[in-house]
Coordinates of C-alpha atoms and ligand atoms in Angstrom, one line a residue:
M670 CA 230.9 -12.0 73.7
F671 CA 231.1 -12.8 77.4
F672 CA 229.2 -16.1 77.5
D673 CA 230.9 -18.0 74.7
R674 CA 233.8 -19.1 76.9
I675 CA 231.3 -21.0 79.2
E676 CA 231.8 -24.7 79.1
A677 CA 229.0 -27.2 79.3
A678 CA 228.6 -28.7 82.8
P679 CA 228.1 -32.5 83.1
A680 CA 224.6 -33.7 83.8
D681 CA 223.7 -34.0 87.5
P682 CA 224.8 -37.5 88.6
I683 CA 221.4 -38.2 90.1
L684 CA 218.7 -35.9 88.6
G685 CA 220.4 -36.1 85.2
L686 CA 219.7 -39.9 85.2
T687 CA 215.9 -39.2 85.5
D688 CA 216.2 -37.0 82.4
A689 CA 218.0 -39.8 80.5
Y690 CA 215.5 -42.4 81.7
K691 CA 212.5 -40.3 80.5
K692 CA 214.1 -40.1 77.0
D693 CA 214.8 -43.9 76.8
P694 CA 212.4 -45.7 74.5
N695 CA 213.1 -49.1 76.1
P696 CA 209.7 -50.4 77.3
N697 CA 211.4 -52.5 80.0
K698 CA 213.3 -49.6 81.5
V699 CA 213.5 -49.2 85.3
N700 CA 214.6 -46.1 87.2
L701 CA 216.7 -47.1 90.2
G702 CA 218.5 -43.7 90.2
V703 CA 216.9 -40.9 92.1
G704 CA 215.8 -41.4 95.7
V705 CA 212.1 -41.2 95.2
Y706 CA 209.7 -43.7 96.8
Q707 CA 207.6 -45.7 94.3
N708 CA 204.8 -48.0 95.3
N709 CA 204.5 -51.6 94.1
E710 CA 202.9 -50.2 90.9
G711 CA 205.9 -48.0 90.3
K712 CA 204.0 -44.8 91.1
T713 CA 205.0 -41.9 93.4
V714 CA 201.6 -41.2 94.8
I715 CA 200.5 -38.4 97.2
L716 CA 200.1 -39.7 100.7
D717 CA 196.5 -39.9 102.0
S718 CA 197.5 -37.9 105.0
V719 CA 198.8 -35.2 102.7
K720 CA 195.7 -35.1 100.6
D721 CA 193.6 -34.8 103.8
A722 CA 195.7 -31.9 105.1
E723 CA 195.4 -30.2 101.7
K724 CA 191.6 -30.5 101.8
I725 CA 191.7 -28.8 105.2
L726 CA 194.0 -26.0 103.9
L727 CA 191.9 -25.5 100.8
E728 CA 188.9 -24.7 103.1
K729 CA 190.7 -22.8 105.8
E730 CA 193.5 -20.9 104.0
D731 CA 192.6 -17.2 103.5
T732 CA 195.8 -15.6 102.3
K733 CA 198.9 -16.1 100.2
S734 CA 200.8 -13.3 101.8
Y735 CA 204.4 -13.8 102.8
L736 CA 205.4 -16.1 105.6
P737 CA 207.9 -14.8 108.2
I738 CA 211.5 -15.2 107.0
T739 CA 212.0 -18.3 109.2
G740 CA 208.5 -19.8 108.5
L741 CA 205.8 -20.3 111.0
A742 CA 206.7 -20.8 114.6
D743 CA 204.6 -24.0 115.0
Y744 CA 206.3 -25.6 112.1
G745 CA 209.7 -25.1 113.8
T746 CA 208.5 -26.5 117.1
L747 CA 206.9 -29.5 115.5
A748 CA 210.1 -30.2 113.5
R749 CA 212.2 -30.0 116.7
E750 CA 209.8 -32.5 118.3
L751 CA 210.4 -34.9 115.5
I752 CA 214.1 -34.5 115.7
F753 CA 214.6 -34.5 119.5
G754 CA 211.4 -36.1 120.9
K755 CA 208.4 -34.5 122.5
D756 CA 209.9 -34.1 126.0
S757 CA 213.3 -32.8 124.9
E758 CA 214.5 -29.5 126.3
F759 CA 215.3 -28.4 122.7
V760 CA 211.7 -28.2 121.7
S761 CA 210.9 -25.1 123.8
S762 CA 213.8 -24.0 125.9
G763 CA 215.0 -21.6 123.2
R764 CA 218.4 -23.2 123.0
A765 CA 217.5 -24.6 119.6
I766 CA 216.2 -22.5 116.8
S767 CA 214.6 -23.7 113.6
C768 CA 214.1 -22.1 110.2
H769 CA 212.0 -23.3 107.3
C770 CA 214.2 -23.9 104.3
P771 CA 213.3 -25.1 100.8
G772 CA 214.1 -28.9 101.2
G773 CA 217.0 -30.5 102.9
T774 CA 219.2 -29.0 100.2
G775 CA 218.0 -25.5 101.2
A776 CA 218.7 -26.3 104.9
L777 CA 222.2 -27.5 104.1
R778 CA 222.9 -24.4 102.0
I779 CA 221.5 -21.9 104.5
G780 CA 223.5 -23.6 107.3
A781 CA 226.7 -23.5 105.3
D782 CA 226.0 -19.9 104.3
F783 CA 225.5 -19.0 108.0
L784 CA 228.8 -20.8 109.0
H785 CA 230.7 -19.1 106.3
Q786 CA 229.2 -15.6 106.6
Q787 CA 229.7 -15.5 110.3
N788 CA 233.3 -16.8 110.1
V789 CA 232.4 -19.8 112.3
A790 CA 234.3 -22.3 110.2
T791 CA 236.0 -22.6 106.8
T792 CA 236.4 -26.4 106.5
I793 CA 233.7 -29.1 106.4
W794 CA 234.5 -32.8 106.6
I795 CA 232.3 -34.9 104.3
S796 CA 232.0 -38.7 104.3
D797 CA 233.5 -40.6 101.4
P798 CA 231.2 -41.6 99.6
T799 CA 228.4 -39.2 100.2
W800 CA 225.4 -37.6 98.4
A801 CA 227.0 -35.9 95.4
N802 CA 225.4 -32.5 96.1
H803 CA 227.2 -32.1 99.5
Y804 CA 230.4 -31.1 97.8
Q805 CA 228.8 -28.5 95.6
I806 CA 226.7 -27.0 98.5
A807 CA 229.8 -26.6 100.7
T808 CA 232.0 -25.0 98.0
S809 CA 229.3 -22.7 96.7
A810 CA 228.7 -21.4 100.2
G811 CA 232.5 -20.6 100.3
M812 CA 233.7 -23.5 102.4
K813 CA 236.5 -25.9 101.8
F814 CA 235.8 -29.6 102.1
E815 CA 237.9 -32.6 103.2
R816 CA 236.8 -36.2 103.0
Y817 CA 236.8 -38.9 105.7
P818 CA 236.5 -42.6 104.9
Y819 CA 233.1 -44.1 105.6
Y820 CA 232.6 -47.3 103.8
D821 CA 234.5 -50.5 103.8
R822 CA 234.0 -51.9 100.3
V823 CA 235.4 -55.3 101.2
N824 CA 233.2 -56.1 104.2
H825 CA 230.3 -53.8 103.2
N826 CA 230.2 -52.1 106.5
L827 CA 231.2 -48.9 108.2
A828 CA 235.0 -48.1 108.1
F829 CA 234.6 -46.8 111.7
D830 CA 238.3 -46.9 112.8
R831 CA 239.5 -45.2 109.6
M832 CA 236.7 -42.6 109.9
L833 CA 237.8 -41.5 113.4
E834 CA 241.5 -41.8 112.5
T835 CA 241.0 -39.4 109.6
L836 CA 238.8 -37.1 111.6
S837 CA 241.4 -36.8 114.3
Q838 CA 243.3 -34.6 111.8
A839 CA 240.4 -32.1 111.9
K840 CA 241.1 -28.8 113.6
E841 CA 239.1 -27.4 116.5
G842 CA 236.1 -25.6 115.0
D843 CA 236.0 -27.6 111.8
V844 CA 232.5 -28.8 110.8
V845 CA 231.8 -32.6 110.4
L846 CA 228.9 -33.5 108.1
L847 CA 227.1 -36.7 109.2
H848 CA 224.1 -38.5 107.9
A849 CA 221.6 -39.1 110.7
C850 CA 220.3 -42.3 109.3
C851 CA 220.0 -44.2 106.0
H852 CA 223.4 -43.0 104.8
N853 CA 223.2 -41.8 101.2
P854 CA 224.5 -43.6 99.2
T855 CA 225.7 -46.6 101.3
G856 CA 222.7 -47.3 103.5
I857 CA 225.1 -48.2 106.3
D858 CA 224.6 -46.4 109.6
P859 CA 226.7 -46.4 112.8
T860 CA 225.5 -48.7 115.6
K861 CA 224.3 -47.2 118.9
E862 CA 227.7 -47.8 120.5
Q863 CA 229.4 -46.2 117.5
W864 CA 227.1 -43.1 117.7
E865 CA 228.1 -42.7 121.3
Q866 CA 231.7 -42.8 120.4
I867 CA 231.3 -40.4 117.5
A868 CA 229.4 -38.0 119.7
K869 CA 232.1 -38.0 122.4
F870 CA 234.8 -37.8 119.9
L871 CA 233.3 -34.7 118.3
A872 CA 232.8 -33.0 121.7
D873 CA 236.4 -33.9 122.8
K874 CA 237.9 -32.5 119.6
K875 CA 235.6 -29.4 119.6
L876 CA 234.3 -30.1 116.2
I877 CA 230.9 -28.8 115.0
P878 CA 228.4 -31.5 114.0
F879 CA 226.3 -30.7 111.0
I880 CA 223.7 -33.5 110.5
D881 CA 221.9 -34.2 107.3
F882 CA 218.5 -35.7 108.3
A883 CA 216.8 -36.5 105.0
Y884 CA 215.3 -39.9 105.7
Q885 CA 213.8 -39.9 109.2
G886 CA 211.4 -42.8 109.4
F887 CA 212.9 -44.7 106.4
G888 CA 215.4 -46.7 108.5
K889 CA 214.0 -48.4 111.6
G890 CA 211.3 -45.8 112.6
I891 CA 210.8 -42.2 113.4
E892 CA 212.2 -42.4 116.9
E893 CA 214.8 -45.0 116.2
D894 CA 216.3 -43.0 113.3
A895 CA 216.8 -40.0 115.6
F896 CA 219.1 -41.9 117.9
G897 CA 222.3 -40.5 116.3
V898 CA 221.2 -36.9 116.3
R899 CA 219.9 -37.2 119.9
T900 CA 223.2 -38.7 121.0
I901 CA 225.2 -36.1 119.3
A902 CA 223.1 -33.4 121.0
K903 CA 223.6 -35.1 124.4
Y904 CA 227.4 -34.6 124.2
N905 CA 227.8 -31.5 122.0
K906 CA 226.5 -28.1 123.0
E907 CA 226.4 -26.7 119.5
L908 CA 225.2 -28.4 116.3
L909 CA 223.3 -27.9 113.1
I910 CA 220.6 -30.2 111.6
A911 CA 219.3 -30.1 108.1
S912 CA 215.9 -32.0 108.0
S913 CA 214.0 -32.8 104.9
F914 CA 210.3 -33.7 104.6
S915 CA 210.6 -34.5 100.9
K916 CA 210.8 -38.3 101.5
N917 CA 209.0 -39.0 104.7
F918 CA 205.9 -36.9 103.6
G919 CA 206.4 -37.5 99.9
L920 CA 206.5 -33.8 99.4
Y921 CA 209.4 -33.8 97.0
N922 CA 208.4 -30.9 94.8
E923 CA 207.0 -28.7 97.6
R924 CA 210.6 -28.2 98.9
V925 CA 210.0 -28.6 102.6
G926 CA 212.9 -28.6 104.9
V927 CA 214.2 -27.2 108.2
L928 CA 217.5 -25.9 109.5
T929 CA 217.8 -26.3 113.2
V930 CA 220.7 -24.9 115.1
V931 CA 221.4 -25.9 118.7
C932 CA 223.4 -23.3 120.8
E933 CA 224.7 -23.3 124.3
S934 CA 222.2 -20.7 125.6
K935 CA 219.0 -19.0 124.6
E936 CA 220.9 -15.7 124.3
A937 CA 223.3 -17.3 121.8
A938 CA 220.4 -18.9 119.9
D939 CA 218.6 -15.6 119.5
K940 CA 221.6 -14.0 118.0
V941 CA 222.2 -17.0 115.7
L942 CA 218.6 -16.8 114.6
S943 CA 219.0 -13.2 113.6
Q944 CA 221.9 -14.1 111.4
V945 CA 220.2 -17.1 109.9
K946 CA 217.4 -14.8 109.0
I947 CA 219.8 -12.6 107.0
A948 CA 221.1 -15.7 105.2
V949 CA 217.6 -16.7 104.3
R950 CA 216.5 -13.2 103.3
T951 CA 219.5 -12.9 101.0
A952 CA 219.1 -16.3 99.4
I953 CA 215.3 -16.7 99.0
S954 CA 213.7 -13.9 101.0
N955 CA 211.2 -16.1 102.7
P956 CA 210.0 -19.7 102.3
P957 CA 207.3 -21.3 100.2
A958 CA 204.2 -21.9 102.4
H959 CA 202.2 -24.9 101.0
G960 CA 204.4 -27.8 102.1
E961 CA 205.1 -26.3 105.4
K962 CA 201.4 -25.9 106.1
V963 CA 200.8 -29.5 105.1
V964 CA 203.4 -30.8 107.5
T965 CA 202.2 -28.6 110.3
T966 CA 198.6 -29.7 109.8
I967 CA 199.5 -33.3 109.8
L968 CA 201.9 -33.2 112.8
S969 CA 199.5 -31.2 114.9
D970 CA 196.4 -33.3 114.4
K971 CA 196.3 -36.6 116.3
N972 CA 194.4 -38.6 113.7
L973 CA 196.3 -37.2 110.7
R974 CA 199.6 -37.9 112.4
A975 CA 198.7 -41.5 113.1
K976 CA 197.6 -41.9 109.5
W977 CA 200.9 -40.4 108.3
E978 CA 203.0 -42.6 110.6
N979 CA 201.2 -45.6 109.3
E980 CA 201.8 -44.6 105.7
L981 CA 205.5 -44.0 106.4
K982 CA 205.7 -47.5 108.0
G983 CA 204.1 -48.9 104.9
M984 CA 206.8 -47.4 102.7
R985 CA 209.6 -48.5 105.1
D986 CA 208.2 -52.1 105.2
R987 CA 207.8 -52.4 101.5
I988 CA 211.4 -51.3 100.9
Q989 CA 212.5 -53.9 103.5
Q990 CA 210.6 -56.6 101.7
M991 CA 212.2 -55.7 98.4
R992 CA 215.6 -55.8 100.1
S993 CA 215.0 -59.4 101.3
L994 CA 213.6 -60.5 97.9
L995 CA 216.4 -58.9 96.0
S996 CA 219.2 -60.5 97.9
E997 CA 217.4 -63.9 97.8
K998 CA 216.8 -63.7 94.1
L999 CA 220.3 -62.5 93.4
K1000 CA 221.7 -65.5 95.2
A1001 CA 219.4 -67.9 93.4
A1002 CA 220.4 -66.3 90.1
G1003 CA 224.1 -67.1 90.9
A1004 CA 225.0 -63.4 91.1
G1005 CA 226.9 -63.9 94.3
N1006 CA 226.3 -63.1 97.9
F1007 CA 224.2 -60.0 98.3
D1008 CA 223.1 -60.6 101.9
F1009 CA 224.6 -57.3 102.9
I1010 CA 221.7 -55.5 101.2
N1011 CA 219.6 -56.6 104.2
E1012 CA 221.9 -54.8 106.6
Q1013 CA 221.5 -51.4 104.8
N1014 CA 218.9 -48.9 105.8
G1015 CA 216.6 -46.6 103.9
M1016 CA 215.9 -46.2 100.2
F1017 CA 219.4 -47.0 98.9
S1018 CA 221.5 -50.0 98.5
F1019 CA 225.2 -49.7 97.6
S1020 CA 225.3 -52.7 95.3
G1021 CA 229.1 -53.0 94.9
L1022 CA 228.7 -52.7 91.1
D1023 CA 231.4 -50.6 89.5
K1024 CA 231.0 -47.8 87.0
D1025 CA 231.3 -50.1 83.9
Q1026 CA 228.7 -52.5 85.3
V1027 CA 226.3 -49.6 86.0
E1028 CA 226.9 -48.4 82.5
A1029 CA 226.1 -51.9 81.1
L1030 CA 222.9 -52.1 83.2
R1031 CA 221.7 -48.9 81.5
K1032 CA 222.9 -49.7 78.0
D1033 CA 222.0 -53.4 77.8
F1034 CA 218.9 -53.5 80.1
G1035 CA 217.5 -50.0 80.4
I1036 CA 218.1 -50.1 84.2
Y1037 CA 219.3 -46.8 85.6
A1038 CA 221.5 -46.7 88.7
V1039 CA 223.9 -44.1 90.0
A1040 CA 227.5 -44.5 88.7
S1041 CA 228.7 -45.2 92.3
G1042 CA 226.7 -48.4 92.2
R1043 CA 223.9 -47.0 94.4
I1044 CA 220.5 -48.4 93.5
C1045 CA 217.2 -47.1 94.8
V1046 CA 215.5 -50.1 96.3
A1047 CA 212.3 -48.0 96.6
G1048 CA 212.1 -48.3 92.7
I1049 CA 211.9 -52.1 92.8
N1050 CA 208.6 -53.8 92.8
T1051 CA 207.2 -57.3 92.4
N1052 CA 206.6 -56.6 88.7
N1053 CA 210.2 -55.5 87.8
I1054 CA 212.3 -57.4 90.3
D1055 CA 213.0 -60.3 88.0
K1056 CA 214.2 -58.0 85.2
V1057 CA 216.4 -56.2 87.7
V1058 CA 217.8 -59.4 89.1
E1059 CA 218.5 -60.9 85.7
A1060 CA 220.3 -57.7 84.7
I1061 CA 222.4 -57.4 87.8
A1062 CA 223.3 -61.1 87.7
A1063 CA 224.4 -60.7 84.1
V1064 CA 226.6 -57.6 84.7
A1065 CA 228.0 -59.0 88.0
K1066 CA 229.4 -62.0 86.2
R1067 CA 231.2 -59.9 83.6
Ligands
LMR852 C1 218.9 -38.7 95.9 O1 219.9 -38.8 96.5 O2 218.6 -39.4 95.0 C2 217.8 -37.7 96.4 O3 218.3 -37.1 97.6 C3 217.4 -36.7 95.4 C4 218.4 -35.7 95.0 O4 218.1 -34.5 95.1 O5 219.6 -36.1 94.7

């Protein structure tokens, strides 16, 4: 027998929670685990702009033949416009190339494959804490990872000095993975001044920025959330960006993402693209089409784009309302001062609850959060907030 020595892997720390939640018979259960937007009725609905684009595609689409390895050219251009802004040189100068990858995860993996296969780098520095999948993606692509401190647990803010102090140990050519906005899991992002300093620091140290851009539009706005990436690109001639359209278009199961690589020249970018193509061909051959076509249809139509931006704003605003309500109600319930929740961006709040408290939330109240204490604020609504507050207040006092 060859397989009987295989040991069972632990459940995924995030997606495994959804499986456990679905099996839980508790009628009062609430899933604050996975980063998926839910409306005030607790539903993850399809955006109207997406439905409209799908109607157009249903009428117009006349083939299901393969897409090019890197996806459609328009898709790449539109994705770069979102990242860098309409007037940026990176949209059409040829210095930046984009490649459709299955979700943000696919983009991170193809980027890491490219770096490893081309002997660009062996070490990637990852924030502590981070999205749990980052470690596995780096190592399964053959890279080594190191951690840099990111979060100050006492003051609930960015451990900026410690971050740069640790990163000063990185060697020239090491990769530094950064979250563009809505840091997962802490929700704490650098200020504009800090982004400037980070960008200059990376350039001085000749480090390669790799930016995970999974939540554009969920922080302060589409343009505002791109400030970090744009600042990094201002000072660094080479960088990678893994964008995801899972959250901002609600296209979770369509697996729509983009890997963008910025190079010093168009000549270098053309060669990089040829190697990225091989990485894609080997891993997935060529990308799935539906989600890419939905995004392209929306972004290239003025009215649909406006509709989408409005829907994205609606999601962002609702999460912000839930943040205020949550911190207010927690204070009123005597759970302590949770004002810091209002300073965090995006879907997540790093609640400060420890592993045992998170376990108690699940066992005693049917409330599912990630073991790190991350809760998905997008899963809170006016119907379940009192249950959530009562449960957090109870475990916070233990
Ligand atoms: C999350 O962090 O919850 C999301 O990015 C979903 C995932 O794939 O983990």
